[in-house]
Coordinates of C-alpha atoms and ligand atoms in Angstrom, one line a residue:
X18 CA 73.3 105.8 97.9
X19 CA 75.5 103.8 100.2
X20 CA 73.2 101.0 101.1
X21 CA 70.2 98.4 99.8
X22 CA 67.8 99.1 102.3
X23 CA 64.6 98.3 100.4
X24 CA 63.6 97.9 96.7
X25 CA 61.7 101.3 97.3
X26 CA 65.6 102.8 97.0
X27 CA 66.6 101.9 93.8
X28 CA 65.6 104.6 90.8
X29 CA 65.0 102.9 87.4
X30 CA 68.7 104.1 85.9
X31 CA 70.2 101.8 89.3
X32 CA 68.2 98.8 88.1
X33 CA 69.2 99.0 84.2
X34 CA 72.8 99.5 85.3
X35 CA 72.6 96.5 87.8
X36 CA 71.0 94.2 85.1
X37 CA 73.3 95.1 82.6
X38 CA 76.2 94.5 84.6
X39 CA 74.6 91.3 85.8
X40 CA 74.3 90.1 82.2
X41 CA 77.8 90.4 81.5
X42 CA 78.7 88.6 84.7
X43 CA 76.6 85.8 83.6
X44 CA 79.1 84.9 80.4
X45 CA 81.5 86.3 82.0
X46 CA 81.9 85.6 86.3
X47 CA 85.5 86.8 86.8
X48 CA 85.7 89.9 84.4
X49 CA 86.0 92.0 87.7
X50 CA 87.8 89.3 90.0
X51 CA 90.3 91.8 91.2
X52 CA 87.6 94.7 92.3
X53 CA 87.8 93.3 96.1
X54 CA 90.6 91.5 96.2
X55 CA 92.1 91.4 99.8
X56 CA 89.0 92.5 101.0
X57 CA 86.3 91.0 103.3
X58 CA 81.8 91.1 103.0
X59 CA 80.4 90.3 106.2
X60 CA 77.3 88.0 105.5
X61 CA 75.0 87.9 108.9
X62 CA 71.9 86.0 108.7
X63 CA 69.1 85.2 111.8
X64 CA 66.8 83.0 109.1
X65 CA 68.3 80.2 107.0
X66 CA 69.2 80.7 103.2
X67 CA 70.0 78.5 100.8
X68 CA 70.2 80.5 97.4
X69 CA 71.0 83.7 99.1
X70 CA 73.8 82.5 101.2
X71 CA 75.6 80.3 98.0
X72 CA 75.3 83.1 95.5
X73 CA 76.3 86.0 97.9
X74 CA 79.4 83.7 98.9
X75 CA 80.0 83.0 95.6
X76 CA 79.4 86.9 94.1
X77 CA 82.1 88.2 96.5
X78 CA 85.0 84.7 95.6
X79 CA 84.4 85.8 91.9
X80 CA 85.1 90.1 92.7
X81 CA 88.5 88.2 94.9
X82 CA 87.0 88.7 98.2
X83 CA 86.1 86.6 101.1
X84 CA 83.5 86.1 102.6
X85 CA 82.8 85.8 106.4
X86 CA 79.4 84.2 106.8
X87 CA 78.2 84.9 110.7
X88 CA 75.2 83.0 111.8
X89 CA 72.5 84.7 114.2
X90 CA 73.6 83.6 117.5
X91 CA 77.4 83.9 117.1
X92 CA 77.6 87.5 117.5
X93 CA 77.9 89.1 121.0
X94 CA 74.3 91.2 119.3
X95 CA 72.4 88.1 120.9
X96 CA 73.8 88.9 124.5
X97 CA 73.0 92.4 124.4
X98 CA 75.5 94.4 122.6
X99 CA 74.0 96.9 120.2
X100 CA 73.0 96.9 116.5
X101 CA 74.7 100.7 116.1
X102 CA 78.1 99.2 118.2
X103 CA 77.9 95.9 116.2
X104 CA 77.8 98.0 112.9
X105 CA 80.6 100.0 113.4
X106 CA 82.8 96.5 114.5
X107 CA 81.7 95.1 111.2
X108 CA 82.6 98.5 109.4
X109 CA 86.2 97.9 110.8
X110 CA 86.7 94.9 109.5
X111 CA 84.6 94.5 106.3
X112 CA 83.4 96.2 102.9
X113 CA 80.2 95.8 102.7
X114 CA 77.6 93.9 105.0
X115 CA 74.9 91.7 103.8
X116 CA 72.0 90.9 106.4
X117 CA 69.0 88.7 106.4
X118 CA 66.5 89.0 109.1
X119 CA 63.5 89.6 111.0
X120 CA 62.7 93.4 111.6
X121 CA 63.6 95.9 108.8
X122 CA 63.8 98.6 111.2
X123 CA 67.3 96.4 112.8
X124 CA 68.2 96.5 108.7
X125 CA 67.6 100.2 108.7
X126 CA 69.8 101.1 111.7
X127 CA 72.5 98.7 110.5
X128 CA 72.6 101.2 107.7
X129 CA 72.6 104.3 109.8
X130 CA 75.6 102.9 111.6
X131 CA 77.7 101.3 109.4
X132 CA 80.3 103.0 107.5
X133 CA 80.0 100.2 104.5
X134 CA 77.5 99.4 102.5
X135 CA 74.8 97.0 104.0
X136 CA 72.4 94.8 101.7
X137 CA 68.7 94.0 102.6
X138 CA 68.9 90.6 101.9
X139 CA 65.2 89.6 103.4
X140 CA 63.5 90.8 106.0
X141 CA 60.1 90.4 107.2
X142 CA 58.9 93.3 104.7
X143 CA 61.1 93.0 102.2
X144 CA 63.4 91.3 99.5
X145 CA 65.0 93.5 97.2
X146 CA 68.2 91.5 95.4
X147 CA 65.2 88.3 95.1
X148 CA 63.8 91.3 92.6
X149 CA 66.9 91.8 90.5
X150 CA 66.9 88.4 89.7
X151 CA 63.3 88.3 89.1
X152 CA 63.7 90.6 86.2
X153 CA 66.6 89.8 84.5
X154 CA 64.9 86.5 83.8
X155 CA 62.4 88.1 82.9
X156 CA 64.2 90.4 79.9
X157 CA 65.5 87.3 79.0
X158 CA 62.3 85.6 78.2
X159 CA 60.5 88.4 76.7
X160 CA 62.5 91.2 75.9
X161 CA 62.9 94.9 77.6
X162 CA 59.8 95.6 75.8
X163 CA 57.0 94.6 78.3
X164 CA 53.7 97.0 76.8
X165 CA 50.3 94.8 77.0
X166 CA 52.2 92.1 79.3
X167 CA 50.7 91.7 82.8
X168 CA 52.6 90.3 85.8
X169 CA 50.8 88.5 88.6
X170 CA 51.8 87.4 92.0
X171 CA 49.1 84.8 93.8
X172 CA 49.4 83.6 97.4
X173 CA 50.9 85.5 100.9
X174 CA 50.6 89.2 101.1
X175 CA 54.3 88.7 102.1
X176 CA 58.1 90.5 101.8
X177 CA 58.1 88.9 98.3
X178 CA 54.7 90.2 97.2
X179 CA 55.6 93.8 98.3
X180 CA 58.8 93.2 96.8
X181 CA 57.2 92.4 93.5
X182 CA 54.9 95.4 93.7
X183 CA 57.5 97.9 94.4
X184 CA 59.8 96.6 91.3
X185 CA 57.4 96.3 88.9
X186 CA 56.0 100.3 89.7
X187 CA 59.7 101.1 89.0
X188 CA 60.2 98.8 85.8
X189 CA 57.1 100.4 84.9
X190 CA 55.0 97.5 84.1
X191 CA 51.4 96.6 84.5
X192 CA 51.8 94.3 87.8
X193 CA 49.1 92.4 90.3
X194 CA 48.8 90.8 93.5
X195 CA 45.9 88.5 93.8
X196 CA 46.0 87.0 97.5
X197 CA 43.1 86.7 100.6
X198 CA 41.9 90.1 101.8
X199 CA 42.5 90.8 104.9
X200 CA 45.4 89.7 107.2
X201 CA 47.3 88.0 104.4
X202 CA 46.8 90.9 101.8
X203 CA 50.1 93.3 101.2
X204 CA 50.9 96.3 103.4
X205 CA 48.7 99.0 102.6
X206 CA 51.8 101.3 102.6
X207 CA 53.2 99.2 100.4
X208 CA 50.6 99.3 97.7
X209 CA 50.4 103.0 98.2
X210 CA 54.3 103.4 97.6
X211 CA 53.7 101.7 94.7
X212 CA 50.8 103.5 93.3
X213 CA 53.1 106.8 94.2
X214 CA 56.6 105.1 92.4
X215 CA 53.9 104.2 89.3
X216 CA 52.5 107.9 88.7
X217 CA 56.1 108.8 87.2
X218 CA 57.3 105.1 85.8
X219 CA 54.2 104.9 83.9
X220 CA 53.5 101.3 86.0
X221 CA 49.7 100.2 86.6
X222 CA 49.1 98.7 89.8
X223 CA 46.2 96.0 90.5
X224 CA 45.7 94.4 93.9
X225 CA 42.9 91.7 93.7
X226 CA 41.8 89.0 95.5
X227 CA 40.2 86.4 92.9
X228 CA 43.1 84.4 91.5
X229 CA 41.0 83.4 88.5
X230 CA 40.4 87.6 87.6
X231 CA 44.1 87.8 88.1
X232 CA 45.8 85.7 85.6
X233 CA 43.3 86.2 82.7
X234 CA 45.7 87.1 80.2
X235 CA 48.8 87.0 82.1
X236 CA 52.6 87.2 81.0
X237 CA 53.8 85.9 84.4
X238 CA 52.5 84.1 87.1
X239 CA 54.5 84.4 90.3
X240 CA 54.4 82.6 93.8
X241 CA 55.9 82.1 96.8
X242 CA 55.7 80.0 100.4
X243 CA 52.6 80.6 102.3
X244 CA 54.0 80.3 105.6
X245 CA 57.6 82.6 105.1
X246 CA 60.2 82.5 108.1
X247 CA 58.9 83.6 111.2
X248 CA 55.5 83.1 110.5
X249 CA 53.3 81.9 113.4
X250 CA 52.6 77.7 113.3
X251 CA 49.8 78.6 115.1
X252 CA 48.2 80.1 112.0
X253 CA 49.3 77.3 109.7
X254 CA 45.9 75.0 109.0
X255 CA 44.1 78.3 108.8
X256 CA 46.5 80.1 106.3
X257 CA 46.5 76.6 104.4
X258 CA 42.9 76.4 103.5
X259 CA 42.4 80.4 103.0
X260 CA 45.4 80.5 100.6
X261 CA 44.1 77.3 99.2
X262 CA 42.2 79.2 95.9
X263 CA 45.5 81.2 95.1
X264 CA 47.8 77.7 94.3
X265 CA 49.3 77.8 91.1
X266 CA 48.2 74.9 89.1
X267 CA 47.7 74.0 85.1
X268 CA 44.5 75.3 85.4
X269 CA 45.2 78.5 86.6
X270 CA 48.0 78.8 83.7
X271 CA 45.6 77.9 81.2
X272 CA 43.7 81.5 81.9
X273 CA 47.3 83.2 80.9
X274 CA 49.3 83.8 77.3
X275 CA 50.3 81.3 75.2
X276 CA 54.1 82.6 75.9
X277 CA 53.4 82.8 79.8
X278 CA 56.0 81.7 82.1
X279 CA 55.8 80.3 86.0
X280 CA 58.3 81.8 88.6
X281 CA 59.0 81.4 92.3
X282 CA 62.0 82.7 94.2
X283 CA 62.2 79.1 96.3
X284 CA 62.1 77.4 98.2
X285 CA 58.9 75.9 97.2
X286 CA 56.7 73.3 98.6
X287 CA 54.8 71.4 95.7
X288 CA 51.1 70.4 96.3
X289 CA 50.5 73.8 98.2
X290 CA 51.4 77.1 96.9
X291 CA 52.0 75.5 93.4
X292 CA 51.6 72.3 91.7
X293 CA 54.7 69.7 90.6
X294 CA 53.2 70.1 87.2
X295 CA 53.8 73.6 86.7
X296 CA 57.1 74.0 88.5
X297 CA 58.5 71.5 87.1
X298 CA 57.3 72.0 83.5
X299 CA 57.8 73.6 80.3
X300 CA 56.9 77.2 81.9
X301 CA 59.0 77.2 84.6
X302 CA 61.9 79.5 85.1
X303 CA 62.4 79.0 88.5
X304 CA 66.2 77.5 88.1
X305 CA 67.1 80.4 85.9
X306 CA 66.3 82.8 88.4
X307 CA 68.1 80.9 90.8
X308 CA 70.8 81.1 88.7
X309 CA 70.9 85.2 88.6
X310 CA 70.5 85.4 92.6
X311 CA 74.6 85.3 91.7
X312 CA 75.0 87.2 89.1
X313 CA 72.6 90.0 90.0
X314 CA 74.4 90.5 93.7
X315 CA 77.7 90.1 92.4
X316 CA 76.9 93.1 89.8
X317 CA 75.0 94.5 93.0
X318 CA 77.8 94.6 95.3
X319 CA 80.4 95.5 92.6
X320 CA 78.5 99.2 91.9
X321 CA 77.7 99.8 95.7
X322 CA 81.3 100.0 96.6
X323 CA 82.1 101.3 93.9
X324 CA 79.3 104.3 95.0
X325 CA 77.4 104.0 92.0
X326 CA 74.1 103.4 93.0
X327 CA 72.4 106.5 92.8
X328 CA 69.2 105.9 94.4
X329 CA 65.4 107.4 94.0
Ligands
LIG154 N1 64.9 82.9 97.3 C1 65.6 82.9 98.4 O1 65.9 84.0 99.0 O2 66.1 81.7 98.8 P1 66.8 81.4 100.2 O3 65.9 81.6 101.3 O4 67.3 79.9 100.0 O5 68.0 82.3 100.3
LIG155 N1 58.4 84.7 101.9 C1 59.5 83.8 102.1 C2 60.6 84.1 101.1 C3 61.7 83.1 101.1 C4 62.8 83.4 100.1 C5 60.1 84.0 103.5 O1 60.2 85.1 104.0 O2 60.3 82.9 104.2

């Protein structure tokens, strides 16, 4: 497989590898600091990033690259030039291309036309490397062995939420979405790729839309931004009060097991899709996952040009 395109691509063996590898580079960040040395990883992005930018930045100075971070409206794409012509200009000059943007379809044909690998990293459907970090934390706090555990995602039918969906069908594990039904539920394509990823893995897929149904008994209980980039303002005070049930607060965590934990990919906003109790308590693993946005693209970008990743 040359490219990250979607979580959807990566088979189970691609994710062990990449969390395996991610370990090591966690005790270990310069083990491979020579696999791109004098080489270059073009990082374009058309919304803002904070942990995606830093730890992609920082994955490639720790495999002796550089990185050449190119905001939205620098490139002569914004004045008309072409994705397929803009890929193969990037392909000259870089190994490998990491993108965040709107549209995954413009992700999708930057893969078609590049010659390097390119890396999904967000669009408006999507947010596979968020995943990788997701669950390395998470076989860190419990273990590879995740039978009986349940893993729950409240709020925004959003990129993350399918995200989450897709990666636990392929991990195999018993996960649910509990947001509004409706316009702010996931994709229905989405659930049904996972439901079709979950019939080999062995995964159990729930999609609710009672918050308090959703985390009886939970291992995890995830969350992210109700209104993601690009999201209209205009919807805002309606989205607010609809998503309103689905916060994350003590008393929602007091429906989940004793060992439970509270994660969030960031950035969050405290008093709406979860309370400055939980996310910054005892529970929370949000900084840890923070942590592996490096260590997880790093080990990421080291097997993709090295043409490891085999794909589903
Ligand atoms: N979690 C995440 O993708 O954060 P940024 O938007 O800051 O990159
Ligand atoms: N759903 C959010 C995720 C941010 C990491 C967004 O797309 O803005």
């Amino acid at each position: 497989m040359k490219d990250l395109l979607r979580t959807a691509d990566l088979s189970r063996a691609d994710v062990d590898l990449l969390l395996s590898t991610a370990a090591d580079f966690a005790v270990h960040p310069l083990m491979a600091n020579t696999a791109l040395a004098n080489r270059t990883v073009a990082i374009y992005m058309t919304k803002p990033s904070t942990r995606t930018r830093l730890a992609s930045e920082s994955a490639v100075a720790h495999l002796g690259g550089t990185p050449i971070f190119i905001r939205g409206d620098d490139l002569q794409l914004g004045r008309g030039e072409t994705i397929s012509d803009t890929a193969k200009i990037i392909s000259e000059f870089a190994s490998a291309l990491i993108v965040r943007t709107y549209a995954q379809s413009d992700v999708d044909e930057l893969g078609r036309s590049s010659s390097i690998p390119v890396i999904n990293a967000l669009t408006d459907d999507d947010h596979p490397t968020q995943l990788l970090a997701d669950w390395i934390t998470i076989h860190e706090k419990f273990g590879k062995d995740i039978a009986g555990r349940k893993f729950v995602y409240l709020g925004d039918g959003n990129n993350m939420s399918h995200a989450w969906l897709i990666m636990g069908a392929i991990m195999g594990a018993h996960v649910v979405t509990a947001t509004p039904a409706g316009k702010w539920a996931p994709n229905a394509d989405v659930v049904a790729k996972a439901r079709e990823i979950a019939k080999t893995s062995g995964a159990t897929i729930e999609v609710f839309h009672d918050p308090e149904v959703a985390s009886q008994g939970a291992s995890v209980l995830y969350t992210d931004v109700w209104m993601s980039m690009g999201d209209p303002e205009a919807e805002r005070a309606e989205k607010m009060k609809v998503l309103q049930p689905f916060a994350v607060t003590s008393e929602l965590m007091k429906l989940t097991e004793k060992d439970s934990i509270f994660m969030h990919c960031l950035p969050a906003h405290r008093g709406e899709e979860v309370s400055a109790e939980v996310i910054d308590g005892p529970r929370s693993v949000v900084w840890r996952e923070a942590h592996h946005r490096r260590t997880t693209i790093q080990a990421l970008l080291y097997h993709l040009v090295r043409g490891e990743i085999k794909g589903r």
